[in-house]
XYZ file of C-alpha atoms in Angstrom:
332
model
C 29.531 -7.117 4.628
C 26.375 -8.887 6.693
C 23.184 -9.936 5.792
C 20.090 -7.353 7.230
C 19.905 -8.144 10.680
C 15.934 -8.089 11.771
C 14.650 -4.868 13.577
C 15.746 -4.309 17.285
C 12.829 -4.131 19.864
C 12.532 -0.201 20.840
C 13.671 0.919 24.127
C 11.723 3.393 25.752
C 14.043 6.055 24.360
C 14.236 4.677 20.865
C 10.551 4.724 20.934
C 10.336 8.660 21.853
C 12.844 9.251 18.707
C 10.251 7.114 16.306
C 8.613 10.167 15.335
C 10.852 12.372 14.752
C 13.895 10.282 13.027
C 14.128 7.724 10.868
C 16.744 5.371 8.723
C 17.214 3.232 6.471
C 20.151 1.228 3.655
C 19.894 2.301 0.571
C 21.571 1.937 -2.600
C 22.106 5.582 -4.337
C 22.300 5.981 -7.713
C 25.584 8.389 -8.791
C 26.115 9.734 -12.327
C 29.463 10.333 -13.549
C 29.573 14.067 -12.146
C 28.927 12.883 -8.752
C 25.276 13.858 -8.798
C 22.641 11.572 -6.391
C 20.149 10.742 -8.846
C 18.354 8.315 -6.630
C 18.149 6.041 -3.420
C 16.114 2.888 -2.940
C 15.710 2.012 0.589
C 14.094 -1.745 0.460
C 13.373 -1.434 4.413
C 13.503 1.812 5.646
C 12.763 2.156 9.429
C 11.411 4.835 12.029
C 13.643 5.808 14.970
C 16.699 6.503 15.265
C 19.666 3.984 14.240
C 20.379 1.845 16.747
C 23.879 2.375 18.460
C 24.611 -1.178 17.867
C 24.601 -0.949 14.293
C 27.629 -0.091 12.368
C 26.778 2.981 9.488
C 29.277 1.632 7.588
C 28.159 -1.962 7.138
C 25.084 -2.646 5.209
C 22.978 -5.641 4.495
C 25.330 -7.953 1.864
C 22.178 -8.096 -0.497
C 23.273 -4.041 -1.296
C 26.677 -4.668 -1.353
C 26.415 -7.227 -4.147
C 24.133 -4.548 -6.330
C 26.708 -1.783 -5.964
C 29.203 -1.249 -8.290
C 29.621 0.944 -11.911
C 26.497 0.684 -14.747
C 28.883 1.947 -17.860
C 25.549 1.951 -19.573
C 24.075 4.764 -17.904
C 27.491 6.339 -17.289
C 26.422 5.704 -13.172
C 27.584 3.897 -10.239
C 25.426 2.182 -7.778
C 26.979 3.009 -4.375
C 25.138 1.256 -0.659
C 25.001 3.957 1.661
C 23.097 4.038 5.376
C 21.213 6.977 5.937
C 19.961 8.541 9.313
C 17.404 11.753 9.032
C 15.491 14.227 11.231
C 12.228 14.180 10.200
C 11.153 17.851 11.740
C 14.099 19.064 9.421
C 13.875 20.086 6.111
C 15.412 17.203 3.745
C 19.577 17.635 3.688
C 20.056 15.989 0.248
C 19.448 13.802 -2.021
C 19.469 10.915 -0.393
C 17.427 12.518 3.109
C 14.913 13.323 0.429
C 13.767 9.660 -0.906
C 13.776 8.451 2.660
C 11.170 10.968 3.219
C 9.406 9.603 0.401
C 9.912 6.049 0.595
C 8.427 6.225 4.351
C 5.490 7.870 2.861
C 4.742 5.037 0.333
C 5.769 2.074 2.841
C 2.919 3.645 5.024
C 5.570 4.316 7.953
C 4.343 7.857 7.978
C 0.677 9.571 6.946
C 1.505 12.925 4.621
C 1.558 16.285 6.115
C 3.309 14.721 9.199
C 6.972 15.162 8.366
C 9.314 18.283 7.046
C 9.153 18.073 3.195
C 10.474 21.959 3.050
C 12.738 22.227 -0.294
C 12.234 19.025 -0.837
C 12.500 20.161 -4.733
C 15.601 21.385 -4.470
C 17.146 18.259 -3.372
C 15.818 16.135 -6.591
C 17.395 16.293 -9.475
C 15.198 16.194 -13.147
C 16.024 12.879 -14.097
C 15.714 10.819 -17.259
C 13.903 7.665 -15.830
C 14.560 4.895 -18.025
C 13.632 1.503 -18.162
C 17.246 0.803 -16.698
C 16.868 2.665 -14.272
C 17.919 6.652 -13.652
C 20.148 8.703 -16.311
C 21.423 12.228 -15.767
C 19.954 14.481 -19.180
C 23.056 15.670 -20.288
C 24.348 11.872 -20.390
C 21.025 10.680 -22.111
C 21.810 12.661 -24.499
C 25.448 11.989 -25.050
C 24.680 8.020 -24.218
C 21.561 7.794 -26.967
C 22.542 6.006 -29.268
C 24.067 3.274 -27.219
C 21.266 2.990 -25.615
C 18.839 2.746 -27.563
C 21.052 -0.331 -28.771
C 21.082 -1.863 -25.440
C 17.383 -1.331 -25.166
C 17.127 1.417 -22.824
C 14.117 4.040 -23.373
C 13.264 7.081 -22.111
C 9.754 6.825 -19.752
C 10.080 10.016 -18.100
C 11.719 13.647 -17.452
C 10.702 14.614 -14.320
C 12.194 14.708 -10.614
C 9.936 12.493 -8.849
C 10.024 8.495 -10.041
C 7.169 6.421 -10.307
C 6.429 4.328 -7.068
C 6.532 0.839 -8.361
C 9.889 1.804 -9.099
C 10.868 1.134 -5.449
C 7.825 0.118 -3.513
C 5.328 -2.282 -4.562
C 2.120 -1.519 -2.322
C 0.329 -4.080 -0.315
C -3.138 -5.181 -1.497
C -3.165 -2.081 -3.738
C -4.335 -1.988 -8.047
C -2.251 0.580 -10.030
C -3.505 0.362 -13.821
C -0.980 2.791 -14.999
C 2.565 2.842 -13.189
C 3.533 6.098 -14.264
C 0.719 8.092 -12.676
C 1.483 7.561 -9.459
C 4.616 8.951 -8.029
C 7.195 7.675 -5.022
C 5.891 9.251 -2.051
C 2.334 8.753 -2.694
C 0.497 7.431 0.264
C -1.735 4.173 -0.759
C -3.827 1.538 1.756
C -4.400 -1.566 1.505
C -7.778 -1.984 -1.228
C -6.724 1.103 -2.985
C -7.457 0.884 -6.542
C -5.966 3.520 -9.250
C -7.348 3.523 -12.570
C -5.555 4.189 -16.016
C -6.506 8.225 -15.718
C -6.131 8.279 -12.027
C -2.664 10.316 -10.695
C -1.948 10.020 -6.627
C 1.008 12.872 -6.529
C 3.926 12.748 -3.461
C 2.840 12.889 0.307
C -1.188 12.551 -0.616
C -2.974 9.311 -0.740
C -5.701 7.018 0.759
C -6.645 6.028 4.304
C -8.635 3.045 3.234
C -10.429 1.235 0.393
C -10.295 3.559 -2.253
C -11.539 4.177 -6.031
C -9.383 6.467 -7.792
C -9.817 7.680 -11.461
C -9.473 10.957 -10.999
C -6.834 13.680 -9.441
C -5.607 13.580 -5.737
C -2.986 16.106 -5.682
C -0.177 17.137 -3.865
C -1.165 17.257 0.575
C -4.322 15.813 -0.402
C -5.770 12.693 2.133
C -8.933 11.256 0.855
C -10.802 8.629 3.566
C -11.580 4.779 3.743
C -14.631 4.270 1.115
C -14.428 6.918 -0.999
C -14.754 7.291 -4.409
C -12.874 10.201 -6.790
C -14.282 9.610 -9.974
C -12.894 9.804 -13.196
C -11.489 13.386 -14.010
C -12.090 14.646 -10.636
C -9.524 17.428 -9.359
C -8.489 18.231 -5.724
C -6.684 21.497 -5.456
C -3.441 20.967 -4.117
C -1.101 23.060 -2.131
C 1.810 23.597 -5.012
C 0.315 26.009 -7.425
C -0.954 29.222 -6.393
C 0.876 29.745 -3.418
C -2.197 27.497 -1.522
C -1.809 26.442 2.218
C -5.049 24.858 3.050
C -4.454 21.096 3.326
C -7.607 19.515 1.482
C -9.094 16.281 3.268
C -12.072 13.727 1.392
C -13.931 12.265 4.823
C -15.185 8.380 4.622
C -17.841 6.778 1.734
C -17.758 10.362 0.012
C -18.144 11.052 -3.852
C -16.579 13.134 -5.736
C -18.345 12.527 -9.694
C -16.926 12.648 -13.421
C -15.182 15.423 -13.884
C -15.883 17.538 -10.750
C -13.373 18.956 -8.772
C -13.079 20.420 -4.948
C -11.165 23.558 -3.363
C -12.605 22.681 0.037
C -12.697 20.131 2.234
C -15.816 17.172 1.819
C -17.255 15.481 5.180
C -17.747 12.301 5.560
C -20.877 11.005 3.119
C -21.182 13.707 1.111
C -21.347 13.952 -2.522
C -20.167 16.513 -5.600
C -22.377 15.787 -8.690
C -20.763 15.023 -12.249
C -19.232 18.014 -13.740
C -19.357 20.631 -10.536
C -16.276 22.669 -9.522
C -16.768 23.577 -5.744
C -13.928 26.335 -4.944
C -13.878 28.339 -1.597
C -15.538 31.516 -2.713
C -18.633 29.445 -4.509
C -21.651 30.649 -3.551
C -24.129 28.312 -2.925
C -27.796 27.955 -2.031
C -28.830 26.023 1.233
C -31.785 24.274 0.430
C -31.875 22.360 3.513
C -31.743 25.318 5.826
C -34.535 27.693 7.469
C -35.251 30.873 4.818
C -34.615 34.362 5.764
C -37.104 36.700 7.210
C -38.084 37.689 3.724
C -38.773 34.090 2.339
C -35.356 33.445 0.090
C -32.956 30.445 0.984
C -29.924 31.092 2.656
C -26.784 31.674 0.926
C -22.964 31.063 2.047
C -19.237 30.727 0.833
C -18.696 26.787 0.319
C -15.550 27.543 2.338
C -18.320 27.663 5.296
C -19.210 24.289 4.455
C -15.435 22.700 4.200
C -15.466 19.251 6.217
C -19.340 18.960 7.122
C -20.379 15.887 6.676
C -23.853 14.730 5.452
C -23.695 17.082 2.343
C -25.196 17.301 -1.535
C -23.235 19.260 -3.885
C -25.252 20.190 -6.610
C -25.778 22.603 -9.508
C -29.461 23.750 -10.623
C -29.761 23.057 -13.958
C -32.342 25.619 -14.869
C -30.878 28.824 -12.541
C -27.270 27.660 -12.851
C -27.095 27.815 -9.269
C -24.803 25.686 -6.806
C -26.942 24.550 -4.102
C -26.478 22.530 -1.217
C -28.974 20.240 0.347
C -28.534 17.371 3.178
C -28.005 13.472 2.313
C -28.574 10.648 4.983
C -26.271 8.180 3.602
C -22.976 7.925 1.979
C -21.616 6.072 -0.844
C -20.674 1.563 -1.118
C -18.164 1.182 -3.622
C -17.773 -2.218 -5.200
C -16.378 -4.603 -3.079
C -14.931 -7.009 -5.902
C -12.639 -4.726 -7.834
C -11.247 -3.671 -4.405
C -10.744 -7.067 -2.893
């Protein structure tokens, strides 16, 4: 056993291999059937691992954590782990290295291989205890509930502040914001705000509303509360949906394009690909009437008004010269 030995300086070589592997100690959790229910990895790291690091000595901090939880019906078990990240996850194990890179900022989403990623997490009863398989829960109830232990979740993917607590970032409610979720530094989430796996913020950030799975929304930008951004997971979707910088998206509206940098979706307004909408700030046609288009013509201009005519029903579109300033307290 040794205590974690400080990163190595890349060689030139090392430094090629820093995108596309990456390792880390962990300590898995294993349930009495053998199943990986978990890994936390406090200090994962990109590259490859060195050569002058043994696999099979980790940092003595692990070592003293591992060892059987007879509560749980688990064992905690220190394990070094060495991925590919252009390969789909192997395991278990592969899989929360993905996602702990994601929320320790080491990688941006939609950068590395999260293929079957599903397939490799187990549904999990997340207690506050940590991780119990379902059929144990169930078996182990009544003890449990004795030692204290309650049920939070049933789900596959863990709440972040499980394993990673973010730098500079507010997270009202811990449970709506899952490991692998992407947050910068002056992020704020509020209580109805939800940030799902390998999606996030690339700056200072209000979120009370949606960001969904593959979703990146830009420094300054506000999603307000009950917003939705179409993800990639239902529907069979493969468009990867981006917010640009000091953009809006109000109360309740929701986006299945792309939105520029300062550009705004009033309160209430679902914007999907095939809207039609009205360009009020563009010349008229040869017989007088404003131009129409698909909004999916207008995915990732900038400079943009989202808005629906309240008399005509209409979604129209118009230019704006200036983009949004959120609040600069709650975000300090």
């Amino acid at each position: 056993m040794v205590t974690a030995l400080p990163p190595e300086p890349l060689s030139e070589s090392a430094a090629e291999s820093a995108a596309t592997h990456a390792w880390g100690y962990g300590l898995a959790t294993i349930a009495g059937d053998g199943t990986v229910l978990d890994t936390w990895y406090p200090a994962p790291l990109l590259g490859a691992l060195p050569t002058a690091r043994d696999r099979w000595i980790v940092p003595t901090e692990l070592e003293e954590n591992a060892g059987p939880d007879a509560r749980r019906n688990v064992r905690l078990e220190a394990v070094t782990v060495e991925i590919d990240l252009q390969a789909p996850p192997a395991g278990t194990s592969d899989a929360y290295l993905r996602l702990h890179l994601l929320s320790h900022l080491l990688v941006k989403p939609n950068t590395i291989n999260l293929d079957g990623i599903f397939g490799h997490l187990p549904n999990v009863v997340w207690t506050n205890a940590g991780p119990v398989l379902p059929a144990d829960f169930d078996r182990l109830r009544p003890a449990l509930q004795r030692a204290g232990i309650q049920a939070n979740s049933l789900d596959k993917f863990p709440p972040l502040l499980n394993y990673v607590s973010p730098e500079r970032v507010r997270i009202a409610d811990a449970s709506r914001v899952r490991l692998g979720a992407y947050l910068s530094p002056g992020t704020t989430v509020m209580h109805a705000g939800f940030v799902n796996f390998n999606a996030g913020t690339l700056g200072v950030s209000m979120v009370e509303g949606r960001i969904s799975q593959g979703v990146l929304v830009g420094d300054g930008s506000d999603v307000g509360g009950g917003a939705s951004i179409m993800g990639t997971l239902s529907g069979g979707g493969t468009q990867r949906i981006t917010i640009g910088e000091r953009a809006l998206l109000g109360a309740n509206s929701g986006i299945g394009i792309s939105i520029g940098d300062d550009s705004v979706v009033e309160a209430g307004l679902y914007v999907t690909a095939g809207t039609k909408v009205v360009l009020l700030g563009a010349a008229r046609t040869a017989d007088g009437a404003p131009q129409t288009a698909k909004a999916k013509d207008l995915s990732g201009v900038p400079n943009l008004l989202f808005r629906r005519n309240s008399i005509t029903g209409a979604v129209e579109v118009l230019p704006r010269s200036t983009g949004i300033t959120l609040n600069a307290a709650l975000h300090a």
